[in-house]
PDB file of C-alpha atoms in Angstrom:
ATOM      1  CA  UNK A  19      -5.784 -44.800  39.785  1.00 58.00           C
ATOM      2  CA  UNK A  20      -5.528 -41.974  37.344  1.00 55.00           C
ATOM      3  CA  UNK A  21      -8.640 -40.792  36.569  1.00 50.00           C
ATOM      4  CA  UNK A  22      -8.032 -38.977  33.288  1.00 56.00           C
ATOM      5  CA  UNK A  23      -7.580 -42.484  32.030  1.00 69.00           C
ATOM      6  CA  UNK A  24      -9.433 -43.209  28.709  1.00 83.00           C
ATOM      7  CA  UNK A  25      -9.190 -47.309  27.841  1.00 91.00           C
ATOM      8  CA  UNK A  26      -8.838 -48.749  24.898  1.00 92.00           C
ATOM      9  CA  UNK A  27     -11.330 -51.496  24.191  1.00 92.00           C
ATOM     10  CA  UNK A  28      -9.316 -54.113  24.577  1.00 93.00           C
ATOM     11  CA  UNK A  29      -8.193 -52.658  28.201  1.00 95.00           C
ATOM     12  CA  UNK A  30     -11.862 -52.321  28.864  1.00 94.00           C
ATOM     13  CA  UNK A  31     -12.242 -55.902  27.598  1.00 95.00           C
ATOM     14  CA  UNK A  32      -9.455 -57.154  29.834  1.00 96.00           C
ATOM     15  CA  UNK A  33     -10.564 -55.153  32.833  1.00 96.00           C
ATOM     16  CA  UNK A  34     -13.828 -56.712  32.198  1.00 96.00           C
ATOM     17  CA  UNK A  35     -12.336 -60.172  32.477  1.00 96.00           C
ATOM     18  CA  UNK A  36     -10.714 -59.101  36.000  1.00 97.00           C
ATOM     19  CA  UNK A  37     -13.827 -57.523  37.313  1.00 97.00           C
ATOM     20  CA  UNK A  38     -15.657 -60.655  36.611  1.00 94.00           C
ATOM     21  CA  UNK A  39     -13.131 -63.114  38.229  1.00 93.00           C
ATOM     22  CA  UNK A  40     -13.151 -63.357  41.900  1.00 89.00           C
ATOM     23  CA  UNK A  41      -9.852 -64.581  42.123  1.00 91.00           C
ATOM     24  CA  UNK A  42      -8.270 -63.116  39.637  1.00 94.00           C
ATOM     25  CA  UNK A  43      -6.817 -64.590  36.498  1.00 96.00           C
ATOM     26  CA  UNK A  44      -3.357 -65.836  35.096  1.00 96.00           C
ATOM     27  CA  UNK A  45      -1.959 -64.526  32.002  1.00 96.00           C
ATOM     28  CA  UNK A  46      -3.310 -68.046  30.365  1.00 96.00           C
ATOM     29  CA  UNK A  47      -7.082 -67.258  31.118  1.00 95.00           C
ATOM     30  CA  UNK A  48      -6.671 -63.980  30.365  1.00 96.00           C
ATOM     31  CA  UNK A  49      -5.401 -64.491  26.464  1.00 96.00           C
ATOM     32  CA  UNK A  50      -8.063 -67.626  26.494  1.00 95.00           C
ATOM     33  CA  UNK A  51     -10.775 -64.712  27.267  1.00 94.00           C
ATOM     34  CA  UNK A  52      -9.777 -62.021  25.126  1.00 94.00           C
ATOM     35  CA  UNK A  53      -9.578 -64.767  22.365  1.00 92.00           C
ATOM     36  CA  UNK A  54     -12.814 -65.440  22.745  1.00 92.00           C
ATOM     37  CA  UNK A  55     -13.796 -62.280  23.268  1.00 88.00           C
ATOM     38  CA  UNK A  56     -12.687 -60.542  20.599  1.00 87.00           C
ATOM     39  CA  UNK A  57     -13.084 -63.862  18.151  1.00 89.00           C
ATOM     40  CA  UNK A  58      -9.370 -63.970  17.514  1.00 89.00           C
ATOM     41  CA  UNK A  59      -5.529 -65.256  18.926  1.00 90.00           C
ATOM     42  CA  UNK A  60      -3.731 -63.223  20.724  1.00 92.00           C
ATOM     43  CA  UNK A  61       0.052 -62.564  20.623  1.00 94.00           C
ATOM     44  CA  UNK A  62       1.326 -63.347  23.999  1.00 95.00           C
ATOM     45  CA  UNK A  63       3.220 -59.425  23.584  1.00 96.00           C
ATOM     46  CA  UNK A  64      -0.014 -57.994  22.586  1.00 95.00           C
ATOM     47  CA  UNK A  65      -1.929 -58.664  25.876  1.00 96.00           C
ATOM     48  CA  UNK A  66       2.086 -58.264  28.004  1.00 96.00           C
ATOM     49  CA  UNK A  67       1.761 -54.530  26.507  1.00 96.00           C
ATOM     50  CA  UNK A  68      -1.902 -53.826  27.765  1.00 96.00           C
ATOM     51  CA  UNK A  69      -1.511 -55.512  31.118  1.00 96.00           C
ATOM     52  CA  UNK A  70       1.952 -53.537  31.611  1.00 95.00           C
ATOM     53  CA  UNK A  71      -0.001 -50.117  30.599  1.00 94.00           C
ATOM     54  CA  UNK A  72      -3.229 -51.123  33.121  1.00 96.00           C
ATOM     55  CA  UNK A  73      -0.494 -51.950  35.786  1.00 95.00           C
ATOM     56  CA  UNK A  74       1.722 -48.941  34.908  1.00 94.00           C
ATOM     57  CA  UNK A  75      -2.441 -46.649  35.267  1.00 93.00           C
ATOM     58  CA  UNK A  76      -3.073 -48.413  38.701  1.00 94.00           C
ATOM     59  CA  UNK A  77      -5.515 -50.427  37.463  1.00 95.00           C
ATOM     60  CA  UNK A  78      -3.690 -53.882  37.812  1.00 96.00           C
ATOM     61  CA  UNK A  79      -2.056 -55.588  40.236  1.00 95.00           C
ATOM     62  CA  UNK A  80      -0.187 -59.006  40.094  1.00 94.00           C
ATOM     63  CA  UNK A  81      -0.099 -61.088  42.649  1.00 92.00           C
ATOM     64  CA  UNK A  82       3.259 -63.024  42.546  1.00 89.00           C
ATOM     65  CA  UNK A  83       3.199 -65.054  45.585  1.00 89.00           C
ATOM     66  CA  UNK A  84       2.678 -68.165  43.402  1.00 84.00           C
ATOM     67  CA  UNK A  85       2.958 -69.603  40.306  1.00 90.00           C
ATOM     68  CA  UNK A  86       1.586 -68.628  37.588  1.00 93.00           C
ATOM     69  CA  UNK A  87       1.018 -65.419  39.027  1.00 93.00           C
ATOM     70  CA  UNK A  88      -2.405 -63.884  38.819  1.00 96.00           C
ATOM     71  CA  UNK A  89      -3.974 -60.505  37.764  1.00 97.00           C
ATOM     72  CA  UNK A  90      -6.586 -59.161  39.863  1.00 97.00           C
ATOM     73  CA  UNK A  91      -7.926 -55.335  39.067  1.00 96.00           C
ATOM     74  CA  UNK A  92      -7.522 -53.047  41.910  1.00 96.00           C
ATOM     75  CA  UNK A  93     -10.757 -50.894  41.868  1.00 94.00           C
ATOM     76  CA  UNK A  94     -14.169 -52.240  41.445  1.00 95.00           C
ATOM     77  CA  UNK A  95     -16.079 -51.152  38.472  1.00 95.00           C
ATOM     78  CA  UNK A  96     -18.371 -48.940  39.769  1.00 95.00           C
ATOM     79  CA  UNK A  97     -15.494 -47.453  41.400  1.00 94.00           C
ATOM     80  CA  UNK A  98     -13.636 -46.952  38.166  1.00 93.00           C
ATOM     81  CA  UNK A  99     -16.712 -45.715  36.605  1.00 92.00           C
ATOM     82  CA  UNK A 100     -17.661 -43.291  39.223  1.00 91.00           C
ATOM     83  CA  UNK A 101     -14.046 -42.250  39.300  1.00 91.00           C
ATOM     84  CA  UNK A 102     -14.496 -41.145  35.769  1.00 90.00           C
ATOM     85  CA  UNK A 103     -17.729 -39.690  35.603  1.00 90.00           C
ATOM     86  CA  UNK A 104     -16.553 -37.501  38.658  1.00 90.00           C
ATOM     87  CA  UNK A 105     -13.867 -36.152  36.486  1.00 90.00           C
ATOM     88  CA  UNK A 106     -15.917 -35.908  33.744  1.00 90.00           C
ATOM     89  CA  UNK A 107     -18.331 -33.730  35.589  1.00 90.00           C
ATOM     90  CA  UNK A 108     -15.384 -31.624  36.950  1.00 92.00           C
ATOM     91  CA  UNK A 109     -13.785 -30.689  33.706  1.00 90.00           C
ATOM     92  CA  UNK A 110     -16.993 -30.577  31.054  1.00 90.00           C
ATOM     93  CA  UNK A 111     -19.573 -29.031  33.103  1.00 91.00           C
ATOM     94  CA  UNK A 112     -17.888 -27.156  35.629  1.00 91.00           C
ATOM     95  CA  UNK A 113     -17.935 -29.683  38.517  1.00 90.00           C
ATOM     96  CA  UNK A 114     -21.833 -28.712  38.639  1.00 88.00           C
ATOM     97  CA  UNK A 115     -24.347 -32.108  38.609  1.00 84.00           C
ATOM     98  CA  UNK A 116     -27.191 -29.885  37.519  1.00 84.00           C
ATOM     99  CA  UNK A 117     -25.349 -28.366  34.198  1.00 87.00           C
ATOM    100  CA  UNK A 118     -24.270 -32.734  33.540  1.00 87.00           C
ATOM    101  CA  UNK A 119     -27.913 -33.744  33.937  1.00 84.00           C
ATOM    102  CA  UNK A 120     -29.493 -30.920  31.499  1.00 84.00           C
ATOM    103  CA  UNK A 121     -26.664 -31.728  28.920  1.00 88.00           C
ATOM    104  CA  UNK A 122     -27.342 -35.156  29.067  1.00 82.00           C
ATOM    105  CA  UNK A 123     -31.022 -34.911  28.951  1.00 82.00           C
ATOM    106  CA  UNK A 124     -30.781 -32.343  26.379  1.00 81.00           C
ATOM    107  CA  UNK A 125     -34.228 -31.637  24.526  1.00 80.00           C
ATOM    108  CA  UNK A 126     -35.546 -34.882  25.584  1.00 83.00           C
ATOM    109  CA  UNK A 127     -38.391 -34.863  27.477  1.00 84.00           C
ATOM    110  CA  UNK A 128     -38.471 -36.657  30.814  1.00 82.00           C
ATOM    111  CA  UNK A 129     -41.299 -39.612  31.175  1.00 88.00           C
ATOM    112  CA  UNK A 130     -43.435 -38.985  34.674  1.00 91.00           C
ATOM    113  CA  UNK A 131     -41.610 -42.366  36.223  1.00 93.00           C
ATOM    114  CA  UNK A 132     -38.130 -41.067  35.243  1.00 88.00           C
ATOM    115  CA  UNK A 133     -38.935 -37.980  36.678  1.00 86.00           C
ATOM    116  CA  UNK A 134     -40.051 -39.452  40.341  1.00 91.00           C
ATOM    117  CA  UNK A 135     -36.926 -41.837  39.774  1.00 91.00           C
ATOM    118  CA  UNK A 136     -34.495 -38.270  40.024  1.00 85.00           C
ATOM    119  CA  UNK A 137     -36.742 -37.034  42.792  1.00 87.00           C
ATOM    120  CA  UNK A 138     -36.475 -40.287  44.715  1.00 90.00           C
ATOM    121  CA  UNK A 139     -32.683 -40.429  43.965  1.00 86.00           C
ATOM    122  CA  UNK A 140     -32.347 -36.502  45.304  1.00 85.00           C
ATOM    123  CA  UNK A 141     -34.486 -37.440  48.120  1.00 88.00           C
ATOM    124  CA  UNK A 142     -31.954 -40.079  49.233  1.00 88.00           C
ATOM    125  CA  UNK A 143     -28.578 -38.542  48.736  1.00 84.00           C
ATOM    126  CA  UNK A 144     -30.107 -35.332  50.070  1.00 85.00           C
ATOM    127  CA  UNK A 145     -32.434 -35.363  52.748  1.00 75.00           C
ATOM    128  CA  UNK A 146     -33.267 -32.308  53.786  1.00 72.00           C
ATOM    129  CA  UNK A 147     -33.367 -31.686  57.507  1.00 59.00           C
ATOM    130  CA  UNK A 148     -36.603 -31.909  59.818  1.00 58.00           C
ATOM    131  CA  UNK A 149     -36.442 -28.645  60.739  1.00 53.00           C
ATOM    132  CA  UNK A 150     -35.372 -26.269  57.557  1.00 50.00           C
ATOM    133  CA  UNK A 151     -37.674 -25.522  54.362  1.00 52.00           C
ATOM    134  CA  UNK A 152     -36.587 -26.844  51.001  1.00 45.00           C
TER     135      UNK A 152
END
């Protein structure tokens, strides 16, 4: 999966689709979907071209054992999402977490629950060990 990848919305739309489905989806649900989706038809080309440039990114795959064949998406979407947050954090703010979260939080002014939410969050993806000082 590349993970420079920006999506259109209607990629994000169909990916949607696939992340919802368990089993995946034929080409038919998938232009029923994005119909209703998007409140519109669909040219059958249209929705070839996005599905080609998902599979092309990694983000598709078909499964052709049977007819009609049947999309399925290939990460999860916290996996794509934490894929591109990752690379986010790498190339905007210098792979550091710290200079992310002060960007993001800007000016703002944490509440005393969001506050304990981060420490409680820190606390679990870094415990520190029994016998060192933090």
């Amino acid at each position: 999966m590349d993970a420079n990848l920006k999506l259109t919305n209607a990629e994000k739309a169909i990916m949607e689709c696939l992340w919802s489905s368990e089993n995946g989806l034929t080409f038919k649900n998938l232009l029923d979907r994005m119909g209703e989706k998007f409140d519109k038809v669909w040219k059958k080309q249209t929705l070839s071209t996005y599905i080609n440039s998902l599979q092309k990114a990694g983000l598709i795959r078909t499964d052709s054992r049977r007819r009609p064949y049947t999309y399925h998406a290939v990460c999860t979407k916290d996996d794509f999402l934490h894929n591109q947050s990752t690379k986010l954090i790498e190339e905007e703010y210098d792979n550091s977490l710290r200079n992310f979260i002060a960007s993001f939080v800007g000016d703002q002014k944490l509440s005393t629950d969001e506050a304990q939410e981060l420490r409680d969050l820190i606390d679990l993806l870094c415990p520190s060990d029994p016998g060192s000082e933090v």
